[in-house]
Amino acid sequence: MNTVSQQVGATVDFEAVKVRQQDVWSSGDYAVIGNTLQIVGESLCEAMDVRPGDRLLDVAAGNGNTTLAAARRWCQVVSTDYVPSLLQQGQRRAEAEGRQIEFRHADAEALPFPDETFDYAASSFGVMFAPNQERAAAELLRVCRPGGKIGLANWTPEGFIGKLFRLVGRFAPQPAGLNSPALWGTEARLTELFGERASNIEIRRRHFVFRYKSPDHFIEVFTRYYGPLLKAFEGLDAVGRAEFAIAMRGLLDSENLSENGTLSIPGEYLEVVITRA
């Protein structure tokens, strides 16, 4: 996560990266943070104009924000992720609402479904973290029927989370040659990944506002519950952790719009709707 440029020429062991990622996303308790992002899933389903009875696949679904949003609109939903604990979180939420949703353990780069199975394929802040970006995009296109829609919510490199990615990369660099997830938050990369097989790509810049009791509260929550920050923090010695916390506090103070001691930071993301050719 230390760069937003596309890196070429290095050989990446994608399977080893995925094993590492599974460990990262299994740590902490993503639901503490993930649940706050529910509005993004609701907005994405509205942008895709999902219809009752249609089939929607949520890829790298995490704890199920888009899954639940689609089910609330009476879609037939299949929710997938490669981290079992995240699927379990989504399943508990679905059961609490009495929703009939199918949950499947699945890799975004090798989806276990026939071609053109779904009317919609969606992912909010999930598939963008797949290490093999070309493969993940190809799988979204493959499982979506012609005329169907692919909906994505992706953090931008210039927004708050993009800046946080770069900060984390200073202290916990990603493997050499691995493309930054933030590339999914650029129009150029989306065109590269989907343009040849899309009849239309609609992109809107939106903001999710992170609201916490204070900057220190944000740091406490994210280093305790958000896997990427938790693992980065754990991998540092005492001096490194102190430097990391100072750097995070500097970023938060520079982005915070609140004037009463709380934290209110708009996080820019792209809301993307791709119509499959």
PDB file of C-alpha atoms in Angstrom:
ATOM      1  CA  MET A   1       0.000   0.000   0.000  1.00  0.00           C
ATOM      2  CA  ASN A   2       3.030   2.257  -0.282  1.00  0.00           C
ATOM      3  CA  THR A   3       2.375   3.577  -3.777  1.00  0.00           C
ATOM      4  CA  VAL A   4      -0.471   4.378  -6.116  1.00  0.00           C
ATOM      5  CA  SER A   5       1.496   3.778  -9.291  1.00  0.00           C
ATOM      6  CA  GLN A   6       1.286   0.512 -11.191  1.00  0.00           C
ATOM      7  CA  GLN A   7       4.458  -1.492 -10.765  1.00  0.00           C
ATOM      8  CA  VAL A   8       5.785  -3.639 -13.611  1.00  0.00           C
ATOM      9  CA  GLY A   9       8.486  -6.232 -13.937  1.00  0.00           C
ATOM     10  CA  ALA A  10       8.558  -7.800 -10.489  1.00  0.00           C
ATOM     11  CA  THR A  11       7.352 -11.348  -9.997  1.00  0.00           C
ATOM     12  CA  VAL A  12       4.697 -11.552  -7.292  1.00  0.00           C
ATOM     13  CA  ASP A  13       3.691 -14.749  -5.507  1.00  0.00           C
ATOM     14  CA  PHE A  14      -0.019 -13.971  -5.432  1.00  0.00           C
ATOM     15  CA  GLU A  15      -0.898 -17.088  -3.440  1.00  0.00           C
ATOM     16  CA  ALA A  16       1.571 -16.180  -0.705  1.00  0.00           C
ATOM     17  CA  VAL A  17       0.165 -12.652  -0.640  1.00  0.00           C
ATOM     18  CA  LYS A  18      -3.367 -14.011  -0.230  1.00  0.00           C
ATOM     19  CA  VAL A  19      -2.313 -16.223   2.683  1.00  0.00           C
ATOM     20  CA  ARG A  20      -0.858 -13.168   4.350  1.00  0.00           C
ATOM     21  CA  GLN A  21      -3.964 -11.121   3.588  1.00  0.00           C
ATOM     22  CA  GLN A  22      -6.239 -13.776   5.072  1.00  0.00           C
ATOM     23  CA  ASP A  23      -4.261 -13.588   8.298  1.00  0.00           C
ATOM     24  CA  VAL A  24      -4.476  -9.794   8.291  1.00  0.00           C
ATOM     25  CA  TRP A  25      -8.231  -9.621   7.674  1.00  0.00           C
ATOM     26  CA  SER A  26      -8.909 -12.396  10.210  1.00  0.00           C
ATOM     27  CA  SER A  27      -7.238 -10.367  12.948  1.00  0.00           C
ATOM     28  CA  GLY A  28      -8.972  -7.777  15.068  1.00  0.00           C
ATOM     29  CA  ASP A  29     -12.730  -7.432  14.600  1.00  0.00           C
ATOM     30  CA  TYR A  30     -13.524  -5.806  11.289  1.00  0.00           C
ATOM     31  CA  ALA A  31     -17.242  -5.560  12.094  1.00  0.00           C
ATOM     32  CA  VAL A  32     -16.527  -2.771  14.602  1.00  0.00           C
ATOM     33  CA  ILE A  33     -15.465  -0.613  11.652  1.00  0.00           C
ATOM     34  CA  GLY A  34     -17.227  -2.354   8.787  1.00  0.00           C
ATOM     35  CA  ASN A  35     -20.701  -1.846  10.210  1.00  0.00           C
ATOM     36  CA  THR A  36     -20.205   1.934  10.150  1.00  0.00           C
ATOM     37  CA  LEU A  37     -19.844   1.779   6.347  1.00  0.00           C
ATOM     38  CA  GLN A  38     -23.343   0.381   5.743  1.00  0.00           C
ATOM     39  CA  ILE A  39     -24.526   3.525   3.976  1.00  0.00           C
ATOM     40  CA  VAL A  40     -22.014   2.854   1.187  1.00  0.00           C
ATOM     41  CA  GLY A  41     -23.660  -0.491   0.387  1.00  0.00           C
ATOM     42  CA  GLU A  42     -27.087   1.131   0.343  1.00  0.00           C
ATOM     43  CA  SER A  43     -25.907   3.869  -2.021  1.00  0.00           C
ATOM     44  CA  LEU A  44     -24.196   1.341  -4.309  1.00  0.00           C
ATOM     45  CA  CYS A  45     -27.357  -0.738  -4.660  1.00  0.00           C
ATOM     46  CA  GLU A  46     -29.308   2.387  -5.551  1.00  0.00           C
ATOM     47  CA  ALA A  47     -26.662   3.366  -8.113  1.00  0.00           C
ATOM     48  CA  MET A  48     -26.916  -0.100  -9.717  1.00  0.00           C
ATOM     49  CA  ASP A  49     -30.722   0.174  -9.656  1.00  0.00           C
ATOM     50  CA  VAL A  50     -31.030  -3.384  -8.356  1.00  0.00           C
ATOM     51  CA  ARG A  51     -34.385  -5.054  -8.987  1.00  0.00           C
ATOM     52  CA  PRO A  52     -36.315  -7.466  -6.741  1.00  0.00           C
ATOM     53  CA  GLY A  53     -35.839 -11.079  -7.749  1.00  0.00           C
ATOM     54  CA  ASP A  54     -32.601 -10.504  -9.644  1.00  0.00           C
ATOM     55  CA  ARG A  55     -29.409 -12.338  -8.666  1.00  0.00           C
ATOM     56  CA  LEU A  56     -26.572 -10.380  -7.078  1.00  0.00           C
ATOM     57  CA  LEU A  57     -23.120 -11.625  -6.159  1.00  0.00           C
ATOM     58  CA  ASP A  58     -21.260  -9.713  -3.436  1.00  0.00           C
ATOM     59  CA  VAL A  59     -17.527 -10.311  -3.955  1.00  0.00           C
ATOM     60  CA  ALA A  60     -15.061  -9.876  -1.079  1.00  0.00           C
ATOM     61  CA  ALA A  61     -18.177  -9.019   0.886  1.00  0.00           C
ATOM     62  CA  GLY A  62     -16.511  -8.611   4.262  1.00  0.00           C
ATOM     63  CA  ASN A  63     -19.184  -8.424   6.922  1.00  0.00           C
ATOM     64  CA  GLY A  64     -21.927  -7.952   4.354  1.00  0.00           C
ATOM     65  CA  ASN A  65     -22.832  -4.300   3.884  1.00  0.00           C
ATOM     66  CA  THR A  66     -23.706  -4.590   0.193  1.00  0.00           C
ATOM     67  CA  THR A  67     -25.067  -8.085   0.805  1.00  0.00           C
ATOM     68  CA  LEU A  68     -27.635  -6.767   3.264  1.00  0.00           C
ATOM     69  CA  ALA A  69     -28.440  -3.701   1.179  1.00  0.00           C
ATOM     70  CA  ALA A  70     -29.281  -5.917  -1.806  1.00  0.00           C
ATOM     71  CA  ALA A  71     -31.287  -8.365   0.304  1.00  0.00           C
ATOM     72  CA  ARG A  72     -33.311  -5.465   1.703  1.00  0.00           C
ATOM     73  CA  ARG A  73     -34.263  -4.766  -1.904  1.00  0.00           C
ATOM     74  CA  TRP A  74     -35.443  -8.369  -2.316  1.00  0.00           C
ATOM     75  CA  CYS A  75     -32.577  -9.532  -4.517  1.00  0.00           C
ATOM     76  CA  GLN A  76     -31.401 -13.138  -4.496  1.00  0.00           C
ATOM     77  CA  VAL A  77     -27.992 -12.614  -2.926  1.00  0.00           C
ATOM     78  CA  VAL A  78     -24.875 -14.760  -2.763  1.00  0.00           C
ATOM     79  CA  SER A  79     -22.294 -13.320  -0.383  1.00  0.00           C
ATOM     80  CA  THR A  80     -18.666 -14.404  -0.779  1.00  0.00           C
ATOM     81  CA  ASP A  81     -15.355 -13.799   0.945  1.00  0.00           C
ATOM     82  CA  TYR A  82     -12.136 -15.754   1.453  1.00  0.00           C
ATOM     83  CA  VAL A  83     -12.008 -14.987   5.191  1.00  0.00           C
ATOM     84  CA  PRO A  84     -14.430 -17.310   7.060  1.00  0.00           C
ATOM     85  CA  SER A  85     -14.735 -15.047  10.108  1.00  0.00           C
ATOM     86  CA  LEU A  86     -15.962 -12.169   7.930  1.00  0.00           C
ATOM     87  CA  LEU A  87     -18.570 -14.397   6.296  1.00  0.00           C
ATOM     88  CA  GLN A  88     -19.729 -15.458   9.757  1.00  0.00           C
ATOM     89  CA  GLN A  89     -20.175 -11.821  10.736  1.00  0.00           C
ATOM     90  CA  GLY A  90     -22.311 -11.221   7.657  1.00  0.00           C
ATOM     91  CA  GLN A  91     -24.343 -14.342   8.311  1.00  0.00           C
ATOM     92  CA  ARG A  92     -25.115 -13.268  11.865  1.00  0.00           C
ATOM     93  CA  ARG A  93     -26.321  -9.902  10.599  1.00  0.00           C
ATOM     94  CA  ALA A  94     -28.514 -11.588   7.972  1.00  0.00           C
ATOM     95  CA  GLU A  95     -30.027 -13.944  10.556  1.00  0.00           C
ATOM     96  CA  ALA A  96     -30.784 -11.009  12.852  1.00  0.00           C
ATOM     97  CA  GLU A  97     -32.818  -9.449  10.035  1.00  0.00           C
ATOM     98  CA  GLY A  98     -34.395 -12.723   8.931  1.00  0.00           C
ATOM     99  CA  ARG A  99     -32.804 -12.488   5.475  1.00  0.00           C
ATOM    100  CA  GLN A 100     -32.423 -15.527   3.240  1.00  0.00           C
ATOM    101  CA  ILE A 101     -28.899 -15.148   1.877  1.00  0.00           C
ATOM    102  CA  GLU A 102     -26.441 -17.730   0.588  1.00  0.00           C
ATOM    103  CA  PHE A 103     -22.934 -17.393   2.046  1.00  0.00           C
ATOM    104  CA  ARG A 104     -20.005 -18.995   0.195  1.00  0.00           C
ATOM    105  CA  HIS A 105     -16.300 -19.147   0.937  1.00  0.00           C
ATOM    106  CA  ALA A 106     -14.695 -17.943  -2.300  1.00  0.00           C
ATOM    107  CA  ASP A 107     -11.597 -16.282  -3.692  1.00  0.00           C
ATOM    108  CA  ALA A 108     -12.330 -13.119  -5.714  1.00  0.00           C
ATOM    109  CA  GLU A 109      -9.740 -14.297  -8.234  1.00  0.00           C
ATOM    110  CA  ALA A 110     -11.395 -17.720  -8.744  1.00  0.00           C
ATOM    111  CA  LEU A 111     -15.133 -17.405  -8.209  1.00  0.00           C
ATOM    112  CA  PRO A 112     -16.872 -20.814  -8.054  1.00  0.00           C
ATOM    113  CA  PHE A 113     -19.762 -19.921 -10.366  1.00  0.00           C
ATOM    114  CA  PRO A 114     -20.535 -20.556 -14.041  1.00  0.00           C
ATOM    115  CA  ASP A 115     -20.209 -17.810 -16.620  1.00  0.00           C
ATOM    116  CA  GLU A 116     -22.989 -15.182 -16.748  1.00  0.00           C
ATOM    117  CA  THR A 117     -24.715 -16.444 -13.592  1.00  0.00           C
ATOM    118  CA  PHE A 118     -25.602 -13.080 -12.037  1.00  0.00           C
ATOM    119  CA  ASP A 119     -27.495  -9.944 -12.983  1.00  0.00           C
ATOM    120  CA  TYR A 120     -25.212  -7.913 -10.728  1.00  0.00           C
ATOM    121  CA  ALA A 121     -21.723  -8.385  -9.302  1.00  0.00           C
ATOM    122  CA  ALA A 122     -20.742  -5.932  -6.576  1.00  0.00           C
ATOM    123  CA  SER A 123     -18.012  -5.140  -4.090  1.00  0.00           C
ATOM    124  CA  SER A 124     -17.653  -2.299  -1.611  1.00  0.00           C
ATOM    125  CA  PHE A 125     -14.047  -1.763  -0.472  1.00  0.00           C
ATOM    126  CA  GLY A 126     -13.351  -5.471  -0.969  1.00  0.00           C
ATOM    127  CA  VAL A 127     -12.223  -6.659  -4.390  1.00  0.00           C
ATOM    128  CA  MET A 128      -9.871  -3.671  -4.626  1.00  0.00           C
ATOM    129  CA  PHE A 129      -7.578  -5.533  -2.201  1.00  0.00           C
ATOM    130  CA  ALA A 130      -7.231  -8.628  -4.431  1.00  0.00           C
ATOM    131  CA  PRO A 131      -3.505  -8.910  -5.243  1.00  0.00           C
ATOM    132  CA  ASN A 132      -4.014  -9.961  -8.884  1.00  0.00           C
ATOM    133  CA  GLN A 133      -6.110  -7.065 -10.081  1.00  0.00           C
ATOM    134  CA  GLU A 134      -6.494  -8.220 -13.675  1.00  0.00           C
ATOM    135  CA  ARG A 135      -7.694 -11.640 -12.573  1.00  0.00           C
ATOM    136  CA  ALA A 136     -10.205 -10.223 -10.078  1.00  0.00           C
ATOM    137  CA  ALA A 137     -11.655  -7.866 -12.691  1.00  0.00           C
ATOM    138  CA  ALA A 138     -11.887 -10.690 -15.221  1.00  0.00           C
ATOM    139  CA  GLU A 139     -13.829 -12.794 -12.728  1.00  0.00           C
ATOM    140  CA  LEU A 140     -16.344 -10.014 -12.075  1.00  0.00           C
ATOM    141  CA  LEU A 141     -16.905  -9.696 -15.804  1.00  0.00           C
ATOM    142  CA  ARG A 142     -17.134 -13.452 -16.305  1.00  0.00           C
ATOM    143  CA  VAL A 143     -19.876 -14.121 -13.750  1.00  0.00           C
ATOM    144  CA  CYS A 144     -22.008 -11.110 -14.744  1.00  0.00           C
ATOM    145  CA  ARG A 145     -24.410 -11.600 -17.649  1.00  0.00           C
ATOM    146  CA  PRO A 146     -24.260  -9.360 -20.737  1.00  0.00           C
ATOM    147  CA  GLY A 147     -26.276  -6.245 -19.976  1.00  0.00           C
ATOM    148  CA  GLY A 148     -25.829  -6.830 -16.257  1.00  0.00           C
ATOM    149  CA  LYS A 149     -24.041  -4.423 -13.955  1.00  0.00           C
ATOM    150  CA  ILE A 150     -20.893  -4.477 -11.870  1.00  0.00           C
ATOM    151  CA  GLY A 151     -20.995  -2.099  -8.909  1.00  0.00           C
ATOM    152  CA  LEU A 152     -17.885  -1.027  -7.021  1.00  0.00           C
ATOM    153  CA  ALA A 153     -16.992   1.294  -4.170  1.00  0.00           C
ATOM    154  CA  ASN A 154     -13.243   1.981  -4.183  1.00  0.00           C
ATOM    155  CA  TRP A 155     -11.188   4.353  -2.042  1.00  0.00           C
ATOM    156  CA  THR A 156      -9.296   6.943  -4.109  1.00  0.00           C
ATOM    157  CA  PRO A 157      -5.532   7.448  -3.798  1.00  0.00           C
ATOM    158  CA  GLU A 158      -5.903  11.171  -3.172  1.00  0.00           C
ATOM    159  CA  GLY A 159      -8.582  10.765  -0.478  1.00  0.00           C
ATOM    160  CA  PHE A 160      -8.163  10.167   3.242  1.00  0.00           C
ATOM    161  CA  ILE A 161      -7.919   6.369   3.059  1.00  0.00           C
ATOM    162  CA  GLY A 162      -5.494   6.592   0.147  1.00  0.00           C
ATOM    163  CA  LYS A 163      -3.292   8.786   2.310  1.00  0.00           C
ATOM    164  CA  LEU A 164      -3.673   6.323   5.176  1.00  0.00           C
ATOM    165  CA  PHE A 165      -2.589   3.483   2.835  1.00  0.00           C
ATOM    166  CA  ARG A 166       0.588   5.389   2.009  1.00  0.00           C
ATOM    167  CA  LEU A 167       1.282   6.094   5.660  1.00  0.00           C
ATOM    168  CA  VAL A 168       0.920   2.420   6.559  1.00  0.00           C
ATOM    169  CA  GLY A 169       3.196   1.559   3.628  1.00  0.00           C
ATOM    170  CA  ARG A 170       5.970   3.629   5.180  1.00  0.00           C
ATOM    171  CA  PHE A 171       5.952   1.401   8.258  1.00  0.00           C
ATOM    172  CA  ALA A 172       4.835  -1.918   6.721  1.00  0.00           C
ATOM    173  CA  PRO A 173       5.758  -1.987   3.010  1.00  0.00           C
ATOM    174  CA  GLN A 174       3.826  -4.312   0.733  1.00  0.00           C
ATOM    175  CA  PRO A 175       5.651  -6.962  -1.339  1.00  0.00           C
ATOM    176  CA  ALA A 176       7.700  -5.596  -4.227  1.00  0.00           C
ATOM    177  CA  GLY A 177       5.815  -5.475  -7.511  1.00  0.00           C
ATOM    178  CA  LEU A 178       2.343  -5.572  -5.984  1.00  0.00           C
ATOM    179  CA  ASN A 179      -0.028  -2.940  -7.310  1.00  0.00           C
ATOM    180  CA  SER A 180      -1.609  -0.572  -4.825  1.00  0.00           C
ATOM    181  CA  PRO A 181      -5.293  -1.248  -4.033  1.00  0.00           C
ATOM    182  CA  ALA A 182      -5.843   2.489  -4.489  1.00  0.00           C
ATOM    183  CA  LEU A 183      -5.416   2.054  -8.256  1.00  0.00           C
ATOM    184  CA  TRP A 184      -9.030   0.811  -8.245  1.00  0.00           C
ATOM    185  CA  GLY A 185      -9.936   4.326  -7.171  1.00  0.00           C
ATOM    186  CA  THR A 186      -8.696   5.857 -10.444  1.00  0.00           C
ATOM    187  CA  GLU A 187     -10.650   6.201 -13.675  1.00  0.00           C
ATOM    188  CA  ALA A 188      -7.616   5.218 -15.750  1.00  0.00           C
ATOM    189  CA  ARG A 189      -7.149   1.877 -13.999  1.00  0.00           C
ATOM    190  CA  LEU A 190     -10.860   1.063 -14.118  1.00  0.00           C
ATOM    191  CA  THR A 191     -10.825   1.688 -17.858  1.00  0.00           C
ATOM    192  CA  GLU A 192      -7.829  -0.627 -18.214  1.00  0.00           C
ATOM    193  CA  LEU A 193      -9.494  -3.384 -16.213  1.00  0.00           C
ATOM    194  CA  PHE A 194     -13.034  -3.201 -17.579  1.00  0.00           C
ATOM    195  CA  GLY A 195     -13.193  -0.936 -20.629  1.00  0.00           C
ATOM    196  CA  GLU A 196     -12.873  -3.556 -23.356  1.00  0.00           C
ATOM    197  CA  ARG A 197     -15.825  -5.567 -22.058  1.00  0.00           C
ATOM    198  CA  ALA A 198     -18.049  -2.729 -20.860  1.00  0.00           C
ATOM    199  CA  SER A 199     -20.716  -0.918 -22.830  1.00  0.00           C
ATOM    200  CA  ASN A 200     -20.742   1.880 -20.242  1.00  0.00           C
ATOM    201  CA  ILE A 201     -18.812   2.932 -17.126  1.00  0.00           C
ATOM    202  CA  GLU A 202     -20.370   5.472 -14.770  1.00  0.00           C
ATOM    203  CA  ILE A 203     -18.143   6.939 -12.063  1.00  0.00           C
ATOM    204  CA  ARG A 204     -19.197   9.251  -9.251  1.00  0.00           C
ATOM    205  CA  ARG A 205     -16.957  10.711  -6.577  1.00  0.00           C
ATOM    206  CA  ARG A 206     -18.529  10.310  -3.169  1.00  0.00           C
ATOM    207  CA  HIS A 207     -17.493  10.709   0.450  1.00  0.00           C
ATOM    208  CA  PHE A 208     -17.986   8.569   3.505  1.00  0.00           C
ATOM    209  CA  VAL A 209     -17.467  10.629   6.655  1.00  0.00           C
ATOM    210  CA  PHE A 210     -15.487   8.907   9.407  1.00  0.00           C
ATOM    211  CA  ARG A 211     -16.921  10.066  12.726  1.00  0.00           C
ATOM    212  CA  TYR A 212     -15.157   9.217  15.990  1.00  0.00           C
ATOM    213  CA  LYS A 213     -15.038  10.645  19.495  1.00  0.00           C
ATOM    214  CA  SER A 214     -11.582  12.117  18.913  1.00  0.00           C
ATOM    215  CA  PRO A 215      -8.454  11.522  16.813  1.00  0.00           C
ATOM    216  CA  ASP A 216      -7.093   9.365  19.619  1.00  0.00           C
ATOM    217  CA  HIS A 217     -10.303   7.336  19.608  1.00  0.00           C
ATOM    218  CA  PHE A 218      -9.871   6.698  15.861  1.00  0.00           C
ATOM    219  CA  ILE A 219      -6.301   5.491  16.412  1.00  0.00           C
ATOM    220  CA  GLU A 220      -7.404   3.250  19.288  1.00  0.00           C
ATOM    221  CA  VAL A 221     -10.228   1.658  17.278  1.00  0.00           C
ATOM    222  CA  PHE A 222      -8.286   1.174  14.054  1.00  0.00           C
ATOM    223  CA  THR A 223      -5.129  -0.236  15.633  1.00  0.00           C
ATOM    224  CA  ARG A 224      -7.210  -2.623  17.727  1.00  0.00           C
ATOM    225  CA  TYR A 225      -9.867  -3.804  15.271  1.00  0.00           C
ATOM    226  CA  TYR A 226      -8.805  -3.000  11.663  1.00  0.00           C
ATOM    227  CA  GLY A 227      -6.559  -5.850  10.522  1.00  0.00           C
ATOM    228  CA  PRO A 228      -4.140  -3.928   8.259  1.00  0.00           C
ATOM    229  CA  LEU A 229      -3.384  -1.329  10.929  1.00  0.00           C
ATOM    230  CA  LEU A 230      -3.392  -3.840  13.764  1.00  0.00           C
ATOM    231  CA  LYS A 231      -0.817  -6.033  11.994  1.00  0.00           C
ATOM    232  CA  ALA A 232       1.309  -3.065  10.976  1.00  0.00           C
ATOM    233  CA  PHE A 233       1.300  -1.824  14.578  1.00  0.00           C
ATOM    234  CA  GLU A 234       2.112  -5.273  15.966  1.00  0.00           C
ATOM    235  CA  GLY A 235       5.078  -5.596  13.640  1.00  0.00           C
ATOM    236  CA  LEU A 236       6.823  -2.528  15.058  1.00  0.00           C
ATOM    237  CA  ASP A 237       8.951  -2.115  18.149  1.00  0.00           C
ATOM    238  CA  ALA A 238       8.105   0.459  20.814  1.00  0.00           C
ATOM    239  CA  VAL A 239       9.887   3.261  18.985  1.00  0.00           C
ATOM    240  CA  GLY A 240       8.246   2.360  15.683  1.00  0.00           C
ATOM    241  CA  ARG A 241       4.806   2.256  17.284  1.00  0.00           C
ATOM    242  CA  ALA A 242       5.313   5.686  18.777  1.00  0.00           C
ATOM    243  CA  GLU A 243       6.419   7.067  15.409  1.00  0.00           C
ATOM    244  CA  PHE A 244       3.458   5.383  13.699  1.00  0.00           C
ATOM    245  CA  ALA A 245       1.006   6.893  16.198  1.00  0.00           C
ATOM    246  CA  ILE A 246       2.540  10.352  15.766  1.00  0.00           C
ATOM    247  CA  ALA A 247       2.328  10.073  11.969  1.00  0.00           C
ATOM    248  CA  MET A 248      -1.295   8.918  12.159  1.00  0.00           C
ATOM    249  CA  ARG A 249      -2.183  11.755  14.501  1.00  0.00           C
ATOM    250  CA  GLY A 250      -0.616  14.226  12.079  1.00  0.00           C
ATOM    251  CA  LEU A 251      -2.693  12.858   9.201  1.00  0.00           C
ATOM    252  CA  LEU A 252      -5.876  12.914  11.244  1.00  0.00           C
ATOM    253  CA  ASP A 253      -5.300  16.479  12.418  1.00  0.00           C
ATOM    254  CA  SER A 254      -4.670  17.636   8.852  1.00  0.00           C
ATOM    255  CA  GLU A 255      -7.882  16.019   7.548  1.00  0.00           C
ATOM    256  CA  ASN A 256     -10.229  16.590  10.479  1.00  0.00           C
ATOM    257  CA  LEU A 257     -13.052  19.058   9.823  1.00  0.00           C
ATOM    258  CA  SER A 258     -14.444  18.981  13.357  1.00  0.00           C
ATOM    259  CA  GLU A 259     -13.915  21.971  15.620  1.00  0.00           C
ATOM    260  CA  ASN A 260     -15.187  20.539  18.899  1.00  0.00           C
ATOM    261  CA  GLY A 261     -12.540  17.911  19.682  1.00  0.00           C
ATOM    262  CA  THR A 262     -14.316  15.059  17.897  1.00  0.00           C
ATOM    263  CA  LEU A 263     -13.209  13.615  14.570  1.00  0.00           C
ATOM    264  CA  SER A 264     -15.034  14.139  11.283  1.00  0.00           C
ATOM    265  CA  ILE A 265     -13.060  13.257   8.157  1.00  0.00           C
ATOM    266  CA  PRO A 266     -14.562  12.830   4.663  1.00  0.00           C
ATOM    267  CA  GLY A 267     -13.098   9.776   2.951  1.00  0.00           C
ATOM    268  CA  GLU A 268     -13.365  10.057  -0.824  1.00  0.00           C
ATOM    269  CA  TYR A 269     -14.276   6.998  -2.852  1.00  0.00           C
ATOM    270  CA  LEU A 270     -15.453   6.193  -6.369  1.00  0.00           C
ATOM    271  CA  GLU A 271     -18.927   4.754  -6.792  1.00  0.00           C
ATOM    272  CA  VAL A 272     -18.674   2.808 -10.027  1.00  0.00           C
ATOM    273  CA  VAL A 273     -21.363   1.151 -12.153  1.00  0.00           C
ATOM    274  CA  ILE A 274     -20.116  -0.839 -15.127  1.00  0.00           C
ATOM    275  CA  THR A 275     -22.582  -2.205 -17.668  1.00  0.00           C
ATOM    276  CA  ARG A 276     -21.315  -5.474 -19.075  1.00  0.00           C
ATOM    277  CA  ALA A 277     -21.175  -5.566 -22.869  1.00  0.00           C
TER     278      ALA A 277
END
